[in-house]
PDB file of C-alpha atoms in Angstrom:
ATOM      1  CA  UNK A 214      -2.183  29.979   9.757  1.00  0.00           C
ATOM      2  CA  UNK A 215      -4.948  31.490   7.676  1.00  0.00           C
ATOM      3  CA  UNK A 216      -5.188  35.149   6.810  1.00  0.00           C
ATOM      4  CA  UNK A 217      -8.325  37.118   7.630  1.00  0.00           C
ATOM      5  CA  UNK A 218      -9.287  37.158   3.945  1.00  0.00           C
ATOM      6  CA  UNK A 219      -9.151  33.351   3.796  1.00  0.00           C
ATOM      7  CA  UNK A 220     -11.175  33.055   7.013  1.00  0.00           C
ATOM      8  CA  UNK A 221     -13.816  35.463   5.716  1.00  0.00           C
ATOM      9  CA  UNK A 222     -14.073  33.563   2.430  1.00  0.00           C
ATOM     10  CA  UNK A 223     -14.492  30.217   4.243  1.00  0.00           C
ATOM     11  CA  UNK A 224     -17.042  31.616   6.693  1.00  0.00           C
ATOM     12  CA  UNK A 225     -19.078  33.245   3.895  1.00  0.00           C
ATOM     13  CA  UNK A 226     -19.011  29.948   1.995  1.00  0.00           C
ATOM     14  CA  UNK A 227     -20.272  27.998   5.028  1.00  0.00           C
ATOM     15  CA  UNK A 228     -22.984  30.584   5.771  1.00  0.00           C
ATOM     16  CA  UNK A 229     -24.206  30.414   2.172  1.00  0.00           C
ATOM     17  CA  UNK A 230     -24.324  26.609   2.306  1.00  0.00           C
ATOM     18  CA  UNK A 231     -26.588  26.641   5.368  1.00  0.00           C
ATOM     19  CA  UNK A 232     -28.856  29.301   3.878  1.00  0.00           C
ATOM     20  CA  UNK A 233     -27.842  32.420   5.794  1.00  0.00           C
ATOM     21  CA  UNK A 234     -27.839  35.483   3.594  1.00  0.00           C
ATOM     22  CA  UNK A 235     -24.367  36.807   4.244  1.00  0.00           C
ATOM     23  CA  UNK A 236     -24.088  39.546   1.622  1.00  0.00           C
ATOM     24  CA  UNK A 237     -25.479  42.151   4.044  1.00  0.00           C
ATOM     25  CA  UNK A 238     -22.961  41.304   6.782  1.00  0.00           C
ATOM     26  CA  UNK A 239     -19.694  43.262   6.956  1.00  0.00           C
ATOM     27  CA  UNK A 240     -16.335  41.492   7.128  1.00  0.00           C
ATOM     28  CA  UNK A 241     -15.714  42.812  10.641  1.00  0.00           C
ATOM     29  CA  UNK A 242     -19.051  41.468  11.868  1.00  0.00           C
ATOM     30  CA  UNK A 243     -18.371  38.074  10.316  1.00  0.00           C
ATOM     31  CA  UNK A 244     -14.983  37.778  12.041  1.00  0.00           C
ATOM     32  CA  UNK A 245     -16.485  38.942  15.346  1.00  0.00           C
ATOM     33  CA  UNK A 246     -19.393  36.474  15.170  1.00  0.00           C
ATOM     34  CA  UNK A 247     -18.111  33.334  13.449  1.00  0.00           C
ATOM     35  CA  UNK A 248     -15.000  31.192  13.231  1.00  0.00           C
ATOM     36  CA  UNK A 249     -13.809  28.025  11.522  1.00  0.00           C
ATOM     37  CA  UNK A 250     -12.598  25.326  13.904  1.00  0.00           C
ATOM     38  CA  UNK A 251      -9.687  22.926  13.289  1.00  0.00           C
ATOM     39  CA  UNK A 252     -12.017  20.485  11.491  1.00  0.00           C
ATOM     40  CA  UNK A 253     -13.205  23.157   9.041  1.00  0.00           C
ATOM     41  CA  UNK A 254     -16.629  23.518  10.629  1.00  0.00           C
ATOM     42  CA  UNK A 255     -18.409  26.809  11.163  1.00  0.00           C
ATOM     43  CA  UNK A 256     -18.841  27.779  14.805  1.00  0.00           C
ATOM     44  CA  UNK A 257     -19.922  30.831  16.743  1.00  0.00           C
ATOM     45  CA  UNK A 258     -17.388  32.924  18.605  1.00  0.00           C
ATOM     46  CA  UNK A 259     -17.736  32.899  22.368  1.00  0.00           C
ATOM     47  CA  UNK A 260     -18.436  36.398  23.637  1.00  0.00           C
ATOM     48  CA  UNK A 261     -16.695  37.219  26.886  1.00  0.00           C
ATOM     49  CA  UNK A 262     -18.842  38.841  29.524  1.00  0.00           C
ATOM     50  CA  UNK A 263     -17.499  41.396  31.952  1.00  0.00           C
ATOM     51  CA  UNK A 264     -17.238  40.126  35.520  1.00  0.00           C
ATOM     52  CA  UNK A 265     -20.135  40.842  37.834  1.00  0.00           C
ATOM     53  CA  UNK A 266     -19.276  43.247  40.635  1.00  0.00           C
TER      54      UNK A 266
END
């Protein structure tokens, strides 16, 4: 299992490769918005929505 520091480093690397300026994004925001899947690809994190009442 990867530590948060390793995940952040990988995500920042992938964002830089696709041309997204990631220097202005905090580590917390990166972990909340992006993830690395089992194949090593960058993917967005699914946001859960509260149930409609």
